[in-house]
Coordinates of C-alpha atoms in Angstrom, one line a residue:
Chain A
M1 CA 0.1 0.1 0.2
S2 CA 1.4 3.2 -1.2
I3 CA 2.1 6.1 1.3
F4 CA 0.0 8.2 -1.1
H5 CA -2.9 5.7 -0.4
E6 CA -2.1 5.7 3.3
I7 CA -2.7 9.6 3.6
I8 CA -5.6 9.9 1.2
R9 CA -7.5 7.0 3.0
T10 CA -8.1 9.0 6.2
P11 CA -11.3 10.1 7.2
V12 CA -10.7 13.8 7.0
Y13 CA -9.6 13.4 3.1
F14 CA -11.5 10.2 2.2
E15 CA -15.1 11.4 2.9
P16 CA -15.2 14.9 1.6
I17 CA -13.3 13.9 -1.6
L18 CA -15.5 10.9 -2.2
F19 CA -18.6 13.2 -1.6
V20 CA -17.1 15.7 -4.1
I21 CA -16.4 13.1 -6.7
S22 CA -19.9 11.7 -6.0
V23 CA -21.5 14.9 -6.9
I24 CA -19.8 15.1 -10.3
A25 CA -20.7 11.5 -11.1
G26 CA -24.4 12.3 -10.0
T27 CA -24.5 15.0 -12.4
V28 CA -22.9 13.5 -15.0
G29 CA -25.1 10.4 -14.6
A30 CA -28.1 12.3 -14.5
I31 CA -27.6 14.2 -17.6
L32 CA -26.5 11.2 -19.9
G33 CA -28.6 8.5 -18.3
L34 CA -25.9 6.6 -16.9
G35 CA -25.5 5.3 -13.3
G36 CA -21.9 7.1 -12.4
G37 CA -20.1 3.7 -12.0
V38 CA -17.5 4.7 -14.6
I39 CA -16.3 7.7 -12.1
I40 CA -16.9 5.9 -8.9
I41 CA -15.0 2.6 -9.3
P42 CA -11.8 4.0 -10.7
T43 CA -11.9 6.6 -8.0
L44 CA -12.1 4.1 -5.4
T45 CA -9.8 1.4 -6.7
L46 CA -7.2 3.9 -8.3
L47 CA -7.2 7.0 -6.0
F48 CA -8.0 5.3 -2.9
G49 CA -6.6 2.1 -3.4
V50 CA -9.8 0.2 -2.2
N51 CA -10.5 -3.6 -2.8
I52 CA -12.6 -3.8 -6.0
R53 CA -15.5 -5.5 -4.4
Y54 CA -16.5 -2.4 -2.2
A55 CA -16.0 -0.4 -5.2
I56 CA -18.6 -2.2 -7.0
G57 CA -21.0 -2.3 -4.0
A58 CA -20.5 1.4 -3.9
S59 CA -21.0 1.8 -7.7
I60 CA -24.4 0.0 -7.3
I61 CA -25.4 2.6 -4.8
S62 CA -24.5 5.3 -7.0
V63 CA -26.4 3.9 -9.7
I64 CA -29.5 3.5 -7.6
A65 CA -29.1 6.9 -6.2
T66 CA -28.8 8.6 -9.5
S67 CA -31.7 6.7 -10.9
S68 CA -33.9 7.7 -7.9
G69 CA -32.7 11.1 -7.6
A70 CA -33.0 11.9 -11.5
A71 CA -36.4 9.9 -12.0
A72 CA -38.0 12.2 -9.6
T73 CA -37.4 15.2 -11.5
Y74 CA -37.9 13.8 -14.9
V75 CA -41.0 12.1 -14.5
K76 CA -42.7 15.0 -12.8
D77 CA -41.6 17.2 -15.6
H78 CA -43.0 14.5 -18.3
I79 CA -39.7 13.9 -19.8
T80 CA -39.5 10.2 -19.1
N81 CA -41.4 7.7 -21.3
I82 CA -42.8 5.4 -18.5
R83 CA -44.2 2.9 -20.8
V84 CA -41.3 2.5 -22.8
A85 CA -39.2 2.1 -19.9
I86 CA -41.4 -0.7 -18.2
L87 CA -41.8 -2.2 -21.7
L88 CA -38.0 -2.5 -22.3
E89 CA -37.3 -3.0 -18.4
V90 CA -38.9 -6.5 -19.1
A91 CA -36.0 -7.1 -21.4
T92 CA -33.3 -5.7 -19.6
S93 CA -34.0 -7.3 -16.1
Y94 CA -34.8 -10.8 -17.3
G95 CA -31.7 -10.5 -19.7
A96 CA -29.9 -9.3 -16.2
I97 CA -30.9 -12.4 -14.3
T98 CA -30.1 -14.9 -17.2
G99 CA -26.4 -13.2 -17.5
A100 CA -25.9 -13.3 -13.7
F101 CA -26.6 -17.2 -13.9
L102 CA -24.4 -17.6 -16.9
T103 CA -21.3 -15.9 -15.5
S104 CA -19.6 -19.2 -14.5
F105 CA -20.1 -20.4 -17.9
V106 CA -18.4 -17.7 -19.8
N107 CA -15.2 -16.1 -20.7
T108 CA -15.5 -12.7 -19.3
Q109 CA -12.5 -11.1 -20.8
M110 CA -13.7 -11.9 -24.5
L111 CA -16.8 -10.1 -23.2
F112 CA -15.2 -7.2 -22.1
L113 CA -13.6 -6.8 -25.4
L114 CA -16.9 -7.4 -27.1
F115 CA -18.5 -4.6 -24.8
A116 CA -15.9 -2.3 -25.7
G117 CA -16.3 -2.9 -29.4
I118 CA -20.2 -2.4 -29.1
L119 CA -19.6 0.9 -27.1
M120 CA -17.1 2.0 -29.7
Y121 CA -19.6 1.5 -32.6
S122 CA -22.6 2.9 -30.7
G123 CA -20.3 5.9 -30.2
F124 CA -19.8 6.6 -34.0
S125 CA -23.3 5.6 -34.7
M126 CA -24.6 8.2 -32.1
L127 CA -22.3 10.8 -33.9
A128 CA -23.8 10.3 -37.2
G129 CA -27.2 10.8 -35.4
K130 CA -26.3 14.4 -34.7
R131 CA -28.7 15.4 -37.6
Q132 CA -31.6 14.1 -35.9
D133 CA -31.8 16.5 -33.0
L134 CA -32.2 19.5 -35.7
S135 CA -35.1 17.8 -37.7
Q136 CA -38.2 17.6 -35.4
S137 CA -40.6 15.8 -37.9
A138 CA -42.1 13.1 -35.9
G139 CA -43.7 10.8 -38.1
E140 CA -46.1 8.0 -36.9
G141 CA -43.9 5.4 -35.4
D142 CA -44.1 1.8 -36.1
P143 CA -47.9 -0.1 -35.7
L144 CA -46.7 -1.7 -32.6
A145 CA -45.8 1.6 -30.9
Q146 CA -49.0 3.1 -31.8
K147 CA -50.9 -0.1 -30.3
L148 CA -48.9 0.3 -27.0
G149 CA -49.4 4.1 -26.7
L150 CA -45.8 4.5 -26.8
N151 CA -45.6 7.7 -29.0
S152 CA -45.4 10.9 -27.1
S153 CA -44.0 14.3 -26.5
Y154 CA -41.8 16.1 -24.1
P155 CA -41.1 19.7 -23.1
D156 CA -37.8 20.9 -24.1
K157 CA -36.5 23.8 -22.2
S158 CA -33.7 24.7 -24.3
L159 CA -36.1 24.8 -27.4
G160 CA -39.1 26.5 -25.2
R161 CA -41.6 24.3 -26.7
E162 CA -43.0 20.9 -26.8
V163 CA -41.6 18.4 -29.1
P164 CA -43.6 15.4 -30.1
Y165 CA -42.0 12.0 -31.2
A166 CA -42.8 8.6 -32.3
V167 CA -41.2 5.5 -31.4
Y168 CA -39.9 3.0 -34.0
N169 CA -38.5 -0.5 -33.9
V170 CA -40.2 -1.6 -30.9
R171 CA -39.0 -5.2 -31.4
L172 CA -35.6 -4.6 -32.4
G173 CA -35.2 -2.4 -29.3
F174 CA -36.6 -5.0 -27.1
V175 CA -34.0 -7.3 -28.3
L176 CA -31.2 -5.1 -28.0
M177 CA -32.3 -4.6 -24.3
V178 CA -32.0 -8.2 -23.8
G179 CA -28.6 -8.0 -25.0
A180 CA -27.9 -5.1 -22.8
G181 CA -29.3 -6.9 -19.8
L182 CA -27.3 -10.0 -20.6
L183 CA -23.8 -8.1 -20.6
S184 CA -24.7 -6.1 -17.5
G185 CA -25.5 -9.3 -15.8
L186 CA -22.8 -11.3 -17.2
L187 CA -20.1 -8.6 -16.4
G188 CA -21.5 -6.9 -13.5
I189 CA -21.7 -3.3 -14.9
G190 CA -24.3 -1.0 -15.6
S191 CA -26.3 -0.9 -18.8
G192 CA -27.1 2.6 -19.2
S193 CA -24.4 3.0 -21.8
L194 CA -26.1 0.3 -24.0
K195 CA -29.7 1.6 -23.2
V196 CA -29.3 5.1 -24.5
P197 CA -27.8 4.4 -27.9
A198 CA -30.3 1.5 -28.3
M199 CA -33.3 4.2 -27.7
D200 CA -31.5 6.9 -29.6
R201 CA -30.6 5.0 -32.7
A202 CA -32.8 2.1 -33.2
M203 CA -36.0 3.4 -31.5
R204 CA -35.1 7.0 -32.5
L205 CA -36.3 8.6 -29.1
P206 CA -35.0 12.1 -28.6
I207 CA -31.8 12.1 -26.8
K208 CA -33.2 13.8 -23.7
V209 CA -36.0 11.2 -23.6
S210 CA -33.5 8.6 -24.1
S211 CA -31.6 9.9 -21.3
A212 CA -34.3 10.4 -18.8
T213 CA -35.9 6.7 -19.8
S214 CA -32.5 5.2 -19.3
N215 CA -32.3 6.8 -15.8
F216 CA -35.4 5.6 -15.0
M217 CA -34.5 1.8 -15.9
I218 CA -31.0 1.3 -14.4
G219 CA -32.0 1.8 -10.9
V220 CA -34.4 -1.0 -11.5
T221 CA -31.9 -3.1 -13.0
A222 CA -29.2 -2.4 -10.3
A223 CA -31.9 -3.1 -7.5
A224 CA -32.1 -6.5 -8.6
S225 CA -28.7 -7.5 -7.9
A226 CA -28.2 -5.1 -5.1
G227 CA -29.5 -7.4 -2.5
T228 CA -26.9 -9.8 -3.0
Y229 CA -24.2 -7.5 -2.8
F230 CA -25.4 -6.0 0.4
M231 CA -25.9 -9.4 2.3
R232 CA -22.6 -10.2 1.1
G233 CA -21.2 -7.2 3.1
D234 CA -20.0 -5.4 -0.2
I235 CA -21.9 -2.3 0.5
L236 CA -20.1 -0.5 3.3
P237 CA -21.6 2.6 5.3
A238 CA -18.4 4.5 5.2
L239 CA -18.2 4.3 1.5
A240 CA -21.7 4.3 0.3
A241 CA -23.1 7.2 2.5
P242 CA -20.9 9.8 0.9
V243 CA -21.5 8.2 -2.3
A244 CA -25.3 8.0 -1.9
L245 CA -25.6 11.7 -0.7
G246 CA -23.1 13.1 -3.1
V247 CA -25.0 11.3 -6.0
F248 CA -28.4 12.8 -4.8
V249 CA -26.9 16.2 -4.9
G250 CA -25.4 15.7 -8.2
S251 CA -28.3 14.1 -9.8
W252 CA -30.5 17.1 -8.8
I253 CA -27.9 19.5 -10.4
G254 CA -27.7 17.2 -13.5
T255 CA -31.7 17.1 -14.0
K256 CA -31.7 21.0 -14.1
L257 CA -28.8 21.3 -16.5
M258 CA -30.1 18.5 -18.9
M259 CA -33.4 20.3 -19.4
S260 CA -31.9 23.4 -20.4
A261 CA -28.9 22.1 -22.4
P262 CA -29.1 21.9 -26.1
S263 CA -29.8 18.3 -27.3
R264 CA -26.7 18.3 -29.7
Q265 CA -24.4 19.1 -26.5
I266 CA -26.0 16.2 -24.6
R267 CA -25.2 13.8 -27.3
I268 CA -21.5 14.8 -27.8
A269 CA -21.1 14.7 -24.2
F270 CA -22.4 11.0 -24.1
V271 CA -20.3 10.0 -27.0
V272 CA -17.2 11.4 -25.3
V273 CA -18.0 9.2 -22.1
L274 CA -19.0 6.3 -24.3
F275 CA -15.6 6.1 -25.7
F276 CA -14.1 6.7 -22.3
I277 CA -16.1 3.6 -21.0
S278 CA -15.2 1.6 -24.3
I279 CA -11.4 2.2 -23.6
Q280 CA -11.9 1.1 -19.9
M281 CA -13.6 -2.2 -20.9
G282 CA -11.2 -2.8 -23.5
L283 CA -8.3 -2.7 -21.1
K284 CA -10.1 -4.8 -18.8
G285 CA -10.5 -7.1 -21.7
L286 CA -7.0 -7.2 -22.5
G287 CA -6.2 -8.0 -18.8
F288 CA -5.4 -4.6 -17.4
E289 CA -7.5 -4.7 -14.3
I290 CA -8.0 -1.6 -12.6
R291 CA -7.6 -3.3 -9.0
Chain B
M1 CA -42.7 23.8 -17.3
T2 CA -45.5 23.6 -19.7
T3 CA -47.6 20.6 -19.6
P4 CA -47.5 18.6 -22.8
S5 CA -50.6 18.8 -24.6
Q6 CA -50.2 15.9 -26.7
K7 CA -50.2 13.4 -23.8
P8 CA -53.7 11.9 -22.4
S9 CA -54.3 13.4 -19.2
N10 CA -54.5 10.3 -17.3
L11 CA -51.0 9.4 -18.1
L12 CA -50.0 13.1 -17.2
R13 CA -51.4 12.6 -13.9
V14 CA -49.7 9.1 -13.3
E15 CA -46.5 10.8 -13.8
L16 CA -47.2 13.5 -11.0
I17 CA -48.2 10.9 -8.5
I18 CA -45.0 8.8 -9.3
G19 CA -42.8 11.7 -9.3
N20 CA -44.1 13.1 -6.3
L21 CA -43.6 9.7 -4.5
L22 CA -40.1 9.3 -5.8
R23 CA -39.0 12.8 -4.5
W24 CA -40.5 12.1 -0.9
G25 CA -38.8 8.6 -1.1
V26 CA -35.3 10.3 -1.9
I27 CA -35.8 12.7 0.6
A28 CA -36.6 10.2 3.3
C29 CA -33.8 8.1 2.4
A30 CA -31.2 11.0 2.3
L31 CA -32.5 12.0 5.9
V32 CA -31.8 8.7 7.4
I33 CA -28.3 8.3 5.7
A34 CA -27.3 11.9 6.6
S35 CA -28.3 11.4 10.2
G36 CA -26.4 8.2 10.4
A37 CA -23.3 9.9 9.0
F38 CA -23.6 12.9 11.0
L39 CA -23.9 10.9 14.2
S40 CA -21.0 8.7 13.1
V41 CA -19.0 12.3 13.2
V42 CA -20.1 13.7 16.4
K43 CA -20.7 10.5 18.4
P44 CA -18.7 7.9 17.0
P45 CA -19.2 4.3 18.5
K46 CA -17.3 3.5 21.4
E47 CA -16.7 -0.2 20.6
G48 CA -14.6 -1.4 17.6
A49 CA -12.1 0.2 15.5
S50 CA -12.0 3.7 14.5
L51 CA -13.0 4.9 11.0
S52 CA -9.4 5.4 10.2
T53 CA -8.4 1.9 11.0
F54 CA -11.4 0.7 9.0
L55 CA -10.4 2.7 5.9
A56 CA -6.8 1.8 6.3
N57 CA -7.9 -1.9 5.9
L58 CA -9.9 -1.6 2.8
T59 CA -7.3 -2.7 0.2
E60 CA -7.2 -6.2 1.3
G61 CA -10.9 -6.6 1.2
K62 CA -11.2 -7.1 5.0
M63 CA -14.0 -5.6 6.9
V64 CA -13.2 -4.3 10.3
E65 CA -15.8 -3.4 12.8
P66 CA -17.7 -1.2 13.4
A67 CA -18.9 -1.4 9.6
G68 CA -22.4 -1.5 10.9
V69 CA -23.5 -4.2 8.2
P70 CA -25.7 -6.8 9.6
S71 CA -25.4 -10.2 8.2
R72 CA -29.1 -11.2 8.3
I73 CA -32.2 -9.2 7.6
A74 CA -33.5 -9.7 11.1
E75 CA -30.7 -7.8 12.5
F76 CA -32.5 -4.5 11.5
F77 CA -35.0 -5.1 14.0
D78 CA -32.7 -5.3 16.8
V79 CA -33.4 -1.6 18.2
S80 CA -30.3 -1.6 20.4
A81 CA -27.9 -2.2 17.5
Y82 CA -28.8 1.5 16.1
A83 CA -26.4 2.8 18.9
N84 CA -24.0 2.4 16.2
P85 CA -24.4 5.0 13.7
Y86 CA -23.3 3.1 10.9
R87 CA -26.3 0.7 11.4
I88 CA -28.6 3.8 10.8
V89 CA -26.7 4.5 7.7
S90 CA -27.2 0.8 6.6
L91 CA -31.0 0.9 7.2
G92 CA -30.8 4.0 4.9
L93 CA -29.0 2.1 2.2
V94 CA -31.5 -0.6 2.4
L95 CA -34.2 1.9 2.0
L96 CA -32.3 3.2 -1.1
I97 CA -32.1 -0.3 -2.6
L98 CA -36.0 -0.4 -2.0
L99 CA -36.9 2.9 -3.8
P100 CA -36.8 1.1 -7.3
I101 CA -38.8 -1.7 -6.4
I102 CA -41.4 0.6 -4.6
R103 CA -41.1 2.6 -7.8
V104 CA -42.1 -0.4 -10.0
A105 CA -44.9 -1.2 -7.4
M106 CA -46.3 2.1 -7.5
T107 CA -46.3 2.2 -11.5
L108 CA -48.4 -1.3 -11.0
I109 CA -51.1 0.0 -8.8
I110 CA -51.4 3.0 -11.0
F111 CA -51.9 1.2 -14.0
L112 CA -54.4 -1.0 -12.3
I113 CA -56.2 2.0 -11.4
E114 CA -56.1 3.5 -14.8
R115 CA -57.4 0.0 -15.9
D116 CA -54.4 -0.5 -18.3
R117 CA -54.4 -4.3 -18.4
F118 CA -51.4 -4.6 -20.8
Y119 CA -49.3 -2.5 -18.7
V120 CA -50.4 -4.1 -15.6
G121 CA -49.1 -7.4 -16.9
I122 CA -45.9 -5.9 -18.1
T123 CA -45.0 -4.0 -14.6
A124 CA -46.2 -7.3 -12.8
L125 CA -43.5 -9.2 -15.0
V126 CA -40.8 -6.7 -13.9
L127 CA -42.0 -6.6 -10.3
A128 CA -41.8 -10.4 -10.3
V129 CA -38.2 -10.8 -11.6
L130 CA -37.1 -8.1 -9.2
L131 CA -38.3 -9.8 -6.2
F132 CA -37.2 -13.1 -7.5
G133 CA -33.7 -11.2 -7.8
L134 CA -34.0 -10.1 -4.1
A135 CA -34.9 -13.3 -2.7
F136 CA -32.6 -15.9 -4.6
G137 CA -29.9 -13.2 -5.5
K138 CA -27.4 -15.3 -3.2
A139 CA -27.8 -18.3 -5.5
I140 CA -26.7 -16.5 -8.4

C-alpha cells in the first residue's frame, strides 16, 4: 500500500473527496442516463486503493441513487417515457438475471472486449445521428408503438416548446435491451451505456427522452442485484454514505442542467463518455484490471 | 414547465403521482443516511475500531468493525444495534435499494387504477423478476 494511499484514505480526506466526486458522478449520470459507476469505481480503486468488491458495491449504490434522484424530476416534468421504460425493463431485467446465472460458463475477458467494441460502434453511430436533433418531424412510429401507446411528446426547455416524437423498431429495441441486460448481468456493470444508444438509434427517441428513460430503468436493474451485494457485505456505510448523498445532490444538479442544455451538446458529451468507457472496458478485456 | 398537450391526461396524472412519491422517497432516504453519517462524526461508536483503522484496512478486502453491516435481515429489527450510527446508515442504504422496487410497485398500482391491463401485466412481470432477484440473489 503506497504512502499516497495511506494518507488519502484517512477520514478527513476520504469522506469529503468521495462526496465531491460523487456529486460530479451524479451530475454526469443524470444528464447522460448513466449510473456514475464509470467515475466511482476508478476513483475508489485507483485514487483510494480500495478493494474492487467494495468499489462495485459503492457503484451499485451510485446507480440506484442517480436513478432515484433523476427519476423524481424527469417523471414529474414529463420527460421520461414510463411505458417505454417499463416495456424495455422486462427485457433488461430478465436478460440481467440470465446473464448473472451464466457468469460461470463464460469467458468474461472476451466479453469485455466485445462490450468495448459495441460501445465504440454505438459511439460512432450516435455521432452520425447528430442531424436527428435538428429535424423535428415526428412521423407516426411503427404500428406496435401506436398500439402500445408509446408515442408521446416532451417539453424541451432549451427549445422553449413541446416536442412530439414517435417510437420506431419496438421489437428491435426489445431485443437490444435483452442483450444489454445479458451483458450487464454477465459483467456486473451498469447498462446505461447500452440503453441510451439503443433508444436513440434504433427506436429514434429524442436524446433527452432516451437519457431520462434510461435513468428510470438503470435503478430498477441495479436493485435486482443490489440485495446480493448487500448481504455479502460489499456495500459499506463508510463508502456508500458519501456516495449516496453526493449522487443525490449531483443528480439534482444534473437534471436542471440536462433540461436546459441543447440536445446536441448532450449527445456529444455522451459520445465522449462512451468512448472513455469503451477504452476502460477494452483494457479490462486485455487484462489490465483496474484493481 | 408547460404540460405536454399531446399526452393523455391520465398519463400526465400518473406521472405526477409517481414523481412526487419518488421525490419523497429520496428525501426520506437521504435524511436517514445523513443522520447516520452526522451521528458517526459527532458521536462515534465506542466499541470496535475507529474510522481511520477501518478505512486503512480496505485494500485487502477485510472488513473491520464497526462496519454497521448486518449479516441477516432480522438484525435490522434489533433496536439496540442502532446505537452504532453506521447501522442507521445501513438502514438508509436498504431503503435506497428498495426505492426502485417501490417505484415499480407504485407504477403497477397506478396502471391497475387506470385499468390498463396490458401494462399491468408488463409491470407485474418486472416486479416478479425484481423480487426473485432479491429473494434468490444469493444463489446467482
